[in-house]
């Protein structure tokens, strides 16, 4: 069975939308504990404007204090040149550039047109000049909460333009949980056919309960890289109606049960997921941490 690679984004996608600031000590501890679970990648934080995303205003300190485990890639979100300068100083292993495939969401999130974003990110790629691998996350690729459908040809067009600039990978993001499995299979098949040399990652939100169905459709179409968020936290503060990512532990538990090799220590991950409500101060959506694994059996009731 294929190896599946997971990137946990809870400390970035998860914490950016939390109502209360998560203390820096808790962020560092959580990243360090995630590092022990077997993730291929962890999206640690975001070098965006601290005014736009105040919850991640401690990005430098978090990057400076985490204990890096060999074999785990520590990636960070970078929206512009200033972000790239900060990320370079922090020696991130990968820069995750971001723009939206929908004009309206790009304006809401990054306060500029898609063309201006593309030109800015092209400048970032030129500035980084191969010093750090680049991934580009394309938001609202399966639909925009303000515009509706985003044609696949539009998404492919941006993937092609970034591939031409030499990026290592792209992440196809379902920012507000609008994707359905047939759409995911079609996207996965087309992109793999056209961009066999790119690392393709799929990023789902469970806003409408289709998250794991979408993971399954992608895996069965040959996709091997996924973003997930511990506990199912997450969401873009500039996308109306956004809610949590797929829960890493639920997706990993499902794939593991099906015989896929995720490389993850699931009991350790579930232990971490069970501590998350104490860190954020509220319940979290992930289900397996509450129910236990399918192999965690209960004693029969006494007759
Ligand atoms: N890091 C730190 N500060 C930054 C910055 C960065 N990457 N980019 C801009 N700034 C600061 C500028 O220095 C300026 O500060 P000042 O007001 O003290 O002079 C201020 O932010 C405004 O800069 P400007 O270039 O006008 O940017 P903007 O206000 O149009 O913001 C973005 C553009 C992209 C930086 C901002 O909209 C942003 O960070 N959005 C968040 C996107 C995001 O992470 N969404 C969720 C994930 S998809
Ligand atoms: Zn997301």
mmCIF file of C-alpha atoms and ligand atoms in Angstrom:
data_model
loop_
_atom_site.group_PDB
_atom_site.id
_atom_site.type_symbol
_atom_site.label_atom_id
_atom_site.label_comp_id
_atom_site.label_asym_id
_atom_site.label_seq_id
_atom_site.Cartn_x
_atom_site.Cartn_y
_atom_site.Cartn_z
ATOM 1 C CA UNK A 1 0.000 0.000 0.000
ATOM 2 C CA UNK A 2 1.082 3.532 -0.672
ATOM 3 C CA UNK A 3 2.794 5.656 1.922
ATOM 4 C CA UNK A 4 0.620 8.654 2.809
ATOM 5 C CA UNK A 5 2.308 11.850 4.016
ATOM 6 C CA UNK A 6 0.557 14.120 6.502
ATOM 7 C CA UNK A 7 1.186 17.768 7.241
ATOM 8 C CA UNK A 8 -0.419 18.956 10.479
ATOM 9 C CA UNK A 9 -1.540 22.577 10.275
ATOM 10 C CA UNK A 10 -3.188 23.046 13.680
ATOM 11 C CA UNK A 11 -0.748 25.666 14.945
ATOM 12 C CA UNK A 12 -1.270 27.715 11.749
ATOM 13 C CA UNK A 13 -4.701 27.088 10.147
ATOM 14 C CA UNK A 14 -6.068 25.977 13.537
ATOM 15 C CA UNK A 15 -4.815 28.722 15.797
ATOM 16 C CA UNK A 16 -5.210 31.643 13.334
ATOM 17 C CA UNK A 17 -8.997 31.618 13.833
ATOM 18 C CA UNK A 18 -9.116 30.954 17.606
ATOM 19 C CA UNK A 19 -10.878 33.735 19.523
ATOM 20 C CA UNK A 20 -8.203 33.850 22.245
ATOM 21 C CA UNK A 21 -4.440 34.119 21.826
ATOM 22 C CA UNK A 22 -2.778 30.747 22.478
ATOM 23 C CA UNK A 23 0.279 31.359 24.670
ATOM 24 C CA UNK A 24 3.621 30.956 22.876
ATOM 25 C CA UNK A 25 4.728 28.272 25.360
ATOM 26 C CA UNK A 26 1.691 26.151 24.454
ATOM 27 C CA UNK A 27 2.357 26.539 20.713
ATOM 28 C CA UNK A 28 6.004 25.489 21.089
ATOM 29 C CA UNK A 29 5.080 22.509 23.277
ATOM 30 C CA UNK A 30 2.387 21.369 20.841
ATOM 31 C CA UNK A 31 4.706 21.564 17.817
ATOM 32 C CA UNK A 32 7.341 19.615 19.776
ATOM 33 C CA UNK A 33 4.806 16.938 20.664
ATOM 34 C CA UNK A 34 3.510 16.749 17.067
ATOM 35 C CA UNK A 35 7.139 16.269 15.989
ATOM 36 C CA UNK A 36 7.194 13.026 18.004
ATOM 37 C CA UNK A 37 4.110 11.594 16.239
ATOM 38 C CA UNK A 38 5.636 10.866 12.836
ATOM 39 C CA UNK A 39 4.305 13.740 10.711
ATOM 40 C CA UNK A 40 6.142 14.333 7.445
ATOM 41 C CA UNK A 41 5.553 18.055 7.830
ATOM 42 C CA UNK A 42 4.218 20.564 10.353
ATOM 43 C CA UNK A 43 2.944 23.999 9.322
ATOM 44 C CA UNK A 44 4.217 25.788 12.387
ATOM 45 C CA UNK A 45 3.010 29.340 11.946
ATOM 46 C CA UNK A 46 2.471 32.197 9.562
ATOM 47 C CA UNK A 47 4.616 35.209 8.674
ATOM 48 C CA UNK A 48 1.625 37.344 7.768
ATOM 49 C CA UNK A 49 0.969 40.834 9.034
ATOM 50 C CA UNK A 50 0.387 40.651 12.812
ATOM 51 C CA UNK A 51 -2.443 43.131 12.321
ATOM 52 C CA UNK A 52 -4.200 40.776 9.884
ATOM 53 C CA UNK A 53 -3.598 37.599 11.942
ATOM 54 C CA UNK A 54 -2.862 38.704 15.532
ATOM 55 C CA UNK A 55 -3.120 35.136 16.859
ATOM 56 C CA UNK A 56 0.180 34.267 15.130
ATOM 57 C CA UNK A 57 2.079 37.435 15.978
ATOM 58 C CA UNK A 58 4.670 35.330 17.847
ATOM 59 C CA UNK A 59 5.846 33.512 14.671
ATOM 60 C CA UNK A 60 9.564 34.324 15.143
ATOM 61 C CA UNK A 61 9.604 33.202 18.741
ATOM 62 C CA UNK A 62 7.789 29.948 18.004
ATOM 63 C CA UNK A 63 10.145 29.104 15.111
ATOM 64 C CA UNK A 64 13.138 29.965 17.288
ATOM 65 C CA UNK A 65 12.101 27.778 20.203
ATOM 66 C CA UNK A 66 10.787 24.535 18.651
ATOM 67 C CA UNK A 67 13.032 21.457 18.781
ATOM 68 C CA UNK A 68 13.460 20.331 15.191
ATOM 69 C CA UNK A 69 13.358 16.601 14.658
ATOM 70 C CA UNK A 70 15.314 15.282 11.659
ATOM 71 C CA UNK A 71 12.968 13.952 8.990
ATOM 72 C CA UNK A 72 10.169 16.401 9.878
ATOM 73 C CA UNK A 73 9.803 19.447 7.625
ATOM 74 C CA UNK A 74 8.854 22.689 9.372
ATOM 75 C CA UNK A 75 6.924 24.851 6.921
ATOM 76 C CA UNK A 76 5.490 28.360 7.384
ATOM 77 C CA UNK A 77 2.872 30.412 5.566
ATOM 78 C CA UNK A 78 4.295 33.360 3.619
ATOM 79 C CA UNK A 79 1.996 35.941 1.946
ATOM 80 C CA UNK A 80 4.518 38.458 0.607
ATOM 81 C CA UNK A 81 8.157 39.573 0.408
ATOM 82 C CA UNK A 82 8.215 40.837 3.997
ATOM 83 C CA UNK A 83 6.957 37.430 5.098
ATOM 84 C CA UNK A 84 9.666 35.693 3.061
ATOM 85 C CA UNK A 85 12.397 37.811 4.682
ATOM 86 C CA UNK A 86 11.093 36.890 8.122
ATOM 87 C CA UNK A 87 10.765 33.200 7.178
ATOM 88 C CA UNK A 88 14.330 33.107 5.842
ATOM 89 C CA UNK A 89 15.635 34.541 9.112
ATOM 90 C CA UNK A 90 13.743 31.813 10.942
ATOM 91 C CA UNK A 91 15.265 29.104 8.721
ATOM 92 C CA UNK A 92 11.948 27.453 7.849
ATOM 93 C CA UNK A 93 12.376 24.247 5.804
ATOM 94 C CA UNK A 94 9.697 25.272 3.308
ATOM 95 C CA UNK A 95 7.803 28.436 2.467
ATOM 96 C CA UNK A 96 4.105 27.949 1.865
ATOM 97 C CA UNK A 97 3.030 30.879 -0.314
ATOM 98 C CA UNK A 98 -0.666 31.581 -0.489
ATOM 99 C CA UNK A 99 -3.147 33.097 -2.888
ATOM 100 C CA UNK A 100 -6.732 32.413 -3.814
ATOM 101 C CA UNK A 101 -8.095 31.090 -7.095
ATOM 102 C CA UNK A 102 -11.170 33.285 -6.569
ATOM 103 C CA UNK A 103 -10.861 37.022 -7.151
ATOM 104 C CA UNK A 104 -13.286 37.942 -4.357
ATOM 105 C CA UNK A 105 -11.659 35.742 -1.720
ATOM 106 C CA UNK A 106 -8.201 36.954 -2.720
ATOM 107 C CA UNK A 107 -9.373 40.539 -2.206
ATOM 108 C CA UNK A 108 -10.930 39.655 1.175
ATOM 109 C CA UNK A 109 -7.950 37.673 2.439
ATOM 110 C CA UNK A 110 -4.937 39.411 0.920
ATOM 111 C CA UNK A 111 -6.441 42.781 -0.025
ATOM 112 C CA UNK A 112 -5.302 42.694 -3.644
ATOM 113 C CA UNK A 113 -6.272 41.240 -7.007
ATOM 114 C CA UNK A 114 -5.182 37.727 -7.976
ATOM 115 C CA UNK A 115 -2.866 39.159 -10.626
ATOM 116 C CA UNK A 116 -1.209 41.407 -8.065
ATOM 117 C CA UNK A 117 -0.831 38.427 -5.722
ATOM 118 C CA UNK A 118 0.660 36.299 -8.478
ATOM 119 C CA UNK A 119 3.151 39.034 -9.373
ATOM 120 C CA UNK A 120 4.057 39.460 -5.681
ATOM 121 C CA UNK A 121 4.559 35.736 -5.178
ATOM 122 C CA UNK A 122 6.628 35.509 -8.370
ATOM 123 C CA UNK A 123 8.839 38.185 -6.819
ATOM 124 C CA UNK A 124 9.090 36.143 -3.605
ATOM 125 C CA UNK A 125 10.114 33.041 -5.584
ATOM 126 C CA UNK A 126 12.769 35.055 -7.393
ATOM 127 C CA UNK A 127 14.017 36.545 -4.109
ATOM 128 C CA UNK A 128 14.243 33.133 -2.400
ATOM 129 C CA UNK A 129 16.108 31.895 -5.467
ATOM 130 C CA UNK A 130 16.224 28.219 -4.538
ATOM 131 C CA UNK A 131 17.488 28.746 -0.979
ATOM 132 C CA UNK A 132 14.305 27.170 0.441
ATOM 133 C CA UNK A 133 11.796 24.887 -1.313
ATOM 134 C CA UNK A 134 8.519 26.599 -2.178
ATOM 135 C CA UNK A 135 4.996 25.268 -1.957
ATOM 136 C CA UNK A 136 1.998 27.309 -3.088
ATOM 137 C CA UNK A 137 -1.384 26.893 -1.422
ATOM 138 C CA UNK A 138 -4.220 27.796 -3.769
ATOM 139 C CA UNK A 139 -7.273 28.730 -1.699
ATOM 140 C CA UNK A 140 -10.943 28.217 -2.668
ATOM 141 C CA UNK A 141 -9.893 25.794 -5.434
ATOM 142 C CA UNK A 142 -13.118 23.788 -5.101
ATOM 143 C CA UNK A 143 -15.452 26.751 -4.716
ATOM 144 C CA UNK A 144 -15.603 30.223 -3.206
ATOM 145 C CA UNK A 145 -18.121 31.126 -0.483
ATOM 146 C CA UNK A 146 -18.779 34.448 -2.256
ATOM 147 C CA UNK A 147 -18.446 33.586 -5.972
ATOM 148 C CA UNK A 148 -19.531 29.938 -6.028
ATOM 149 C CA UNK A 149 -17.901 27.594 -8.545
ATOM 150 C CA UNK A 150 -14.275 28.104 -9.424
ATOM 151 C CA UNK A 151 -13.666 26.411 -12.801
ATOM 152 C CA UNK A 152 -11.011 23.671 -12.696
ATOM 153 C CA UNK A 153 -9.364 25.302 -15.694
ATOM 154 C CA UNK A 154 -8.781 28.387 -13.539
ATOM 155 C CA UNK A 155 -7.072 26.291 -10.858
ATOM 156 C CA UNK A 156 -4.983 24.441 -13.436
ATOM 157 C CA UNK A 157 -3.973 27.767 -14.949
ATOM 158 C CA UNK A 158 -2.470 28.935 -11.650
ATOM 159 C CA UNK A 159 -0.804 25.561 -11.024
ATOM 160 C CA UNK A 160 0.796 25.821 -14.479
ATOM 161 C CA UNK A 161 2.026 29.362 -13.862
ATOM 162 C CA UNK A 162 3.618 28.415 -10.538
ATOM 163 C CA UNK A 163 5.086 25.214 -12.013
ATOM 164 C CA UNK A 164 6.685 27.409 -14.683
ATOM 165 C CA UNK A 165 8.325 29.411 -11.878
ATOM 166 C CA UNK A 166 9.908 26.220 -10.515
ATOM 167 C CA UNK A 167 7.976 25.639 -7.280
ATOM 168 C CA UNK A 168 8.315 22.225 -5.635
ATOM 169 C CA UNK A 169 4.658 21.712 -4.856
ATOM 170 C CA UNK A 170 1.134 23.064 -4.755
ATOM 171 C CA UNK A 171 -1.631 22.515 -2.226
ATOM 172 C CA UNK A 172 -5.162 22.476 -3.536
ATOM 173 C CA UNK A 173 -7.283 23.972 -0.771
ATOM 174 C CA UNK A 174 -10.983 23.563 -0.116
ATOM 175 C CA UNK A 175 -11.066 26.611 2.137
ATOM 176 C CA UNK A 176 -14.719 26.427 3.177
ATOM 177 C CA UNK A 177 -15.605 22.767 2.647
ATOM 178 C CA UNK A 178 -17.358 23.077 -0.718
ATOM 179 C CA UNK A 179 -15.654 20.119 -2.453
ATOM 180 C CA UNK A 180 -17.458 16.840 -3.054
ATOM 181 C CA UNK A 181 -15.802 13.491 -3.785
ATOM 182 C CA UNK A 182 -16.551 13.371 -7.544
ATOM 183 C CA UNK A 183 -15.076 16.856 -7.962
ATOM 184 C CA UNK A 184 -12.022 15.830 -5.919
ATOM 185 C CA UNK A 185 -11.429 12.723 -8.042
ATOM 186 C CA UNK A 186 -11.670 14.768 -11.220
ATOM 187 C CA UNK A 187 -9.275 17.434 -9.875
ATOM 188 C CA UNK A 188 -6.820 14.785 -8.634
ATOM 189 C CA UNK A 189 -6.818 12.895 -11.940
ATOM 190 C CA UNK A 190 -6.365 16.006 -14.068
ATOM 191 C CA UNK A 191 -3.615 17.529 -11.962
ATOM 192 C CA UNK A 192 -1.630 14.288 -11.712
ATOM 193 C CA UNK A 193 -1.847 13.831 -15.480
ATOM 194 C CA UNK A 194 -0.640 17.347 -16.196
ATOM 195 C CA UNK A 195 1.752 17.970 -13.287
ATOM 196 C CA UNK A 196 3.406 14.627 -12.570
ATOM 197 C CA UNK A 197 6.577 16.351 -11.355
ATOM 198 C CA UNK A 198 4.912 18.542 -8.730
ATOM 199 C CA UNK A 199 4.283 17.504 -5.127
ATOM 200 C CA UNK A 200 0.491 17.670 -4.984
ATOM 201 C CA UNK A 201 -1.136 18.100 -1.571
ATOM 202 C CA UNK A 202 -4.874 18.258 -0.898
ATOM 203 C CA UNK A 203 -6.257 20.401 1.934
ATOM 204 C CA UNK A 204 -9.843 19.852 3.036
ATOM 205 C CA UNK A 205 -12.151 21.479 5.526
ATOM 206 C CA UNK A 206 -15.021 19.521 7.021
ATOM 207 C CA UNK A 207 -17.481 22.427 6.931
ATOM 208 C CA UNK A 208 -20.204 20.315 5.319
ATOM 209 C CA UNK A 209 -19.196 16.895 6.631
ATOM 210 C CA UNK A 210 -17.554 15.820 3.352
ATOM 211 C CA UNK A 211 -13.952 15.995 4.587
ATOM 212 C CA UNK A 212 -13.106 12.312 4.982
ATOM 213 C CA UNK A 213 -15.102 11.336 1.886
ATOM 214 C CA UNK A 214 -12.941 13.824 -0.008
ATOM 215 C CA UNK A 215 -9.733 12.374 1.460
ATOM 216 C CA UNK A 216 -10.847 8.921 0.358
ATOM 217 C CA UNK A 217 -11.667 10.121 -3.161
ATOM 218 C CA UNK A 218 -8.251 11.773 -3.408
ATOM 219 C CA UNK A 219 -6.363 8.738 -2.048
ATOM 220 C CA UNK A 220 -8.189 6.413 -4.405
ATOM 221 C CA UNK A 221 -7.198 8.728 -7.253
ATOM 222 C CA UNK A 222 -3.524 8.464 -6.273
ATOM 223 C CA UNK A 223 -2.950 11.534 -4.080
ATOM 224 C CA UNK A 224 -0.501 10.766 -1.239
ATOM 225 C CA UNK A 225 -0.088 14.125 0.551
ATOM 226 C CA UNK A 226 -2.655 15.734 2.825
ATOM 227 C CA UNK A 227 -3.002 18.593 5.233
ATOM 228 C CA UNK A 228 -4.947 17.898 8.396
ATOM 229 C CA UNK A 229 -5.400 19.685 11.686
ATOM 230 C CA UNK A 230 -5.199 18.128 15.137
ATOM 231 C CA UNK A 231 -8.709 17.984 16.604
ATOM 232 C CA UNK A 232 -10.200 19.397 13.387
ATOM 233 C CA UNK A 233 -9.527 23.028 14.299
ATOM 234 C CA UNK A 234 -9.061 25.649 11.617
ATOM 235 C CA UNK A 235 -10.445 28.105 9.138
ATOM 236 C CA UNK A 236 -9.620 31.281 7.278
ATOM 237 C CA UNK A 237 -10.737 34.403 9.198
ATOM 238 C CA UNK A 238 -11.402 36.145 5.863
ATOM 239 C CA UNK A 239 -13.692 33.470 4.376
ATOM 240 C CA UNK A 240 -17.340 33.776 5.493
ATOM 241 C CA UNK A 241 -18.587 30.579 7.140
ATOM 242 C CA UNK A 242 -15.160 28.959 7.358
ATOM 243 C CA UNK A 243 -14.792 26.157 9.873
ATOM 244 C CA UNK A 244 -12.425 23.375 10.808
ATOM 245 C CA UNK A 245 -9.994 21.402 8.714
ATOM 246 C CA UNK A 246 -10.328 17.655 8.525
ATOM 247 C CA UNK A 247 -9.087 16.251 11.799
ATOM 248 C CA UNK A 248 -5.626 14.729 11.302
ATOM 249 C CA UNK A 249 -6.307 11.919 13.735
ATOM 250 C CA UNK A 250 -9.664 10.969 12.156
ATOM 251 C CA UNK A 251 -8.188 10.890 8.636
ATOM 252 C CA UNK A 252 -5.073 9.010 9.750
ATOM 253 C CA UNK A 253 -7.143 6.510 11.751
ATOM 254 C CA UNK A 254 -9.322 5.850 8.690
ATOM 255 C CA UNK A 255 -6.386 5.348 6.319
ATOM 256 C CA UNK A 256 -4.535 3.202 8.829
ATOM 257 C CA UNK A 257 -7.615 0.980 9.259
ATOM 258 C CA UNK A 258 -7.680 0.563 5.469
ATOM 259 C CA UNK A 259 -4.056 -0.603 5.476
ATOM 260 C CA UNK A 260 -2.300 2.571 4.304
ATOM 261 C CA UNK A 261 1.071 3.397 5.846
ATOM 262 C CA UNK A 262 0.769 6.866 7.400
ATOM 263 C CA UNK A 263 3.963 6.687 9.463
ATOM 264 C CA UNK A 264 2.036 8.070 12.450
ATOM 265 C CA UNK A 265 2.031 6.795 16.026
ATOM 266 C CA UNK A 266 -1.748 6.885 16.416
ATOM 267 C CA UNK A 267 -2.012 6.332 20.207
ATOM 268 C CA UNK A 268 0.456 9.185 20.723
ATOM 269 C CA UNK A 269 -1.500 11.411 18.321
ATOM 270 C CA UNK A 270 -4.787 10.630 20.074
ATOM 271 C CA UNK A 271 -3.217 11.463 23.414
ATOM 272 C CA UNK A 272 -2.297 14.852 22.000
ATOM 273 C CA UNK A 273 -5.759 15.398 20.497
ATOM 274 C CA UNK A 274 -7.303 14.696 23.911
ATOM 275 C CA UNK A 275 -5.204 17.472 25.459
ATOM 276 C CA UNK A 276 -6.147 20.041 22.792
ATOM 277 C CA UNK A 277 -9.451 21.199 24.402
ATOM 278 C CA UNK A 278 -7.439 22.205 27.474
ATOM 279 C CA UNK A 279 -5.123 24.341 25.313
ATOM 280 C CA UNK A 280 -7.856 26.116 23.339
ATOM 281 C CA UNK A 281 -10.435 26.187 26.129
ATOM 282 C CA UNK A 282 -13.313 24.569 24.223
ATOM 283 C CA UNK A 283 -14.316 21.188 22.757
ATOM 284 C CA UNK A 284 -12.865 20.266 19.358
ATOM 285 C CA UNK A 285 -14.631 18.459 16.463
ATOM 286 C CA UNK A 286 -12.338 15.409 16.027
ATOM 287 C CA UNK A 287 -14.237 12.177 16.697
ATOM 288 C CA UNK A 288 -11.735 9.357 17.152
ATOM 289 C CA UNK A 289 -10.131 11.032 20.181
ATOM 290 C CA UNK A 290 -13.553 10.841 21.851
ATOM 291 C CA UNK A 291 -14.617 7.385 20.644
ATOM 292 C CA UNK A 292 -11.227 5.631 20.696
ATOM 293 C CA UNK A 293 -9.835 3.533 17.854
ATOM 294 C CA UNK A 294 -11.962 0.790 16.317
ATOM 295 C CA UNK A 295 -9.524 -1.661 17.919
ATOM 296 C CA UNK A 296 -9.964 -0.173 21.435
ATOM 297 C CA UNK A 297 -12.614 -2.604 22.664
ATOM 298 C CA UNK A 298 -14.924 -2.199 25.626
ATOM 299 C CA UNK A 299 -15.707 -4.728 28.321
ATOM 300 C CA UNK A 300 -19.011 -6.529 27.726
ATOM 301 C CA UNK A 301 -21.782 -5.307 30.030
ATOM 302 C CA UNK A 302 -22.306 -7.516 33.059
ATOM 303 C CA UNK A 303 -25.508 -9.578 32.456
HETATM 304 N N1 LIG B 1 4.858 40.518 8.096
HETATM 305 C C1 LIG B 1 4.801 41.532 8.974
HETATM 306 N N2 LIG B 1 4.227 42.712 8.694
HETATM 307 C C2 LIG B 1 3.703 42.869 7.470
HETATM 308 C C3 LIG B 1 3.736 41.853 6.524
HETATM 309 C C4 LIG B 1 4.332 40.627 6.869
HETATM 310 N N3 LIG B 1 4.389 39.595 6.029
HETATM 311 N N4 LIG B 1 3.137 42.293 5.397
HETATM 312 C C5 LIG B 1 2.726 43.560 5.632
HETATM 313 N N5 LIG B 1 3.081 43.899 6.892
HETATM 314 C C6 LIG B 1 2.800 45.153 7.586
HETATM 315 C C7 LIG B 1 3.424 46.322 6.871
HETATM 316 O O1 LIG B 1 4.749 46.512 7.338
HETATM 317 C C8 LIG B 1 2.498 47.445 7.281
HETATM 318 O O2 LIG B 1 2.787 47.829 8.607
HETATM 319 P P1 LIG B 1 2.536 49.339 9.108
HETATM 320 O O3 LIG B 1 1.049 49.562 9.008
HETATM 321 O O4 LIG B 1 3.028 49.301 10.515
HETATM 322 O O5 LIG B 1 3.332 50.179 8.172
HETATM 323 C C9 LIG B 1 1.143 46.784 7.330
HETATM 324 O O6 LIG B 1 1.408 45.390 7.534
HETATM 325 C C10 LIG B 1 0.350 46.968 6.069
HETATM 326 O O7 LIG B 1 1.142 46.580 4.968
HETATM 327 P P2 LIG B 1 0.592 46.457 3.475
HETATM 328 O O8 LIG B 1 1.718 46.114 2.587
HETATM 329 O O9 LIG B 1 -0.248 47.667 3.171
HETATM 330 O O10 LIG B 1 -0.260 45.167 3.538
HETATM 331 P P3 LIG B 1 -1.808 44.982 3.758
HETATM 332 O O11 LIG B 1 -2.291 45.678 4.964
HETATM 333 O O12 LIG B 1 -2.512 45.193 2.468
HETATM 334 O O13 LIG B 1 -1.810 43.428 4.088
HETATM 335 C C11 LIG B 1 -1.176 41.164 3.816
HETATM 336 C C12 LIG B 1 -1.441 42.472 3.132
HETATM 337 C C13 LIG B 1 -1.185 40.049 2.804
HETATM 338 C C14 LIG B 1 0.149 41.199 4.513
HETATM 339 C C15 LIG B 1 -2.264 40.937 4.871
HETATM 340 O O14 LIG B 1 -3.531 41.113 4.292
HETATM 341 C C16 LIG B 1 -2.212 39.598 5.511
HETATM 342 O O15 LIG B 1 -1.250 39.240 6.194
HETATM 343 N N6 LIG B 1 -3.304 38.824 5.379
HETATM 344 C C17 LIG B 1 -3.444 37.569 6.062
HETATM 345 C C18 LIG B 1 -3.630 36.476 5.115
HETATM 346 C C19 LIG B 1 -3.756 35.184 5.863
HETATM 347 O O16 LIG B 1 -2.831 34.712 6.501
HETATM 348 N N7 LIG B 1 -4.964 34.576 5.814
HETATM 349 C C20 LIG B 1 -5.239 33.346 6.429
HETATM 350 C C21 LIG B 1 -4.568 32.193 5.789
HETATM 351 S S1 LIG B 1 -5.078 31.818 4.163
HETATM 352 ZN ZN1 LIG B 2 -7.411 25.797 5.440
#
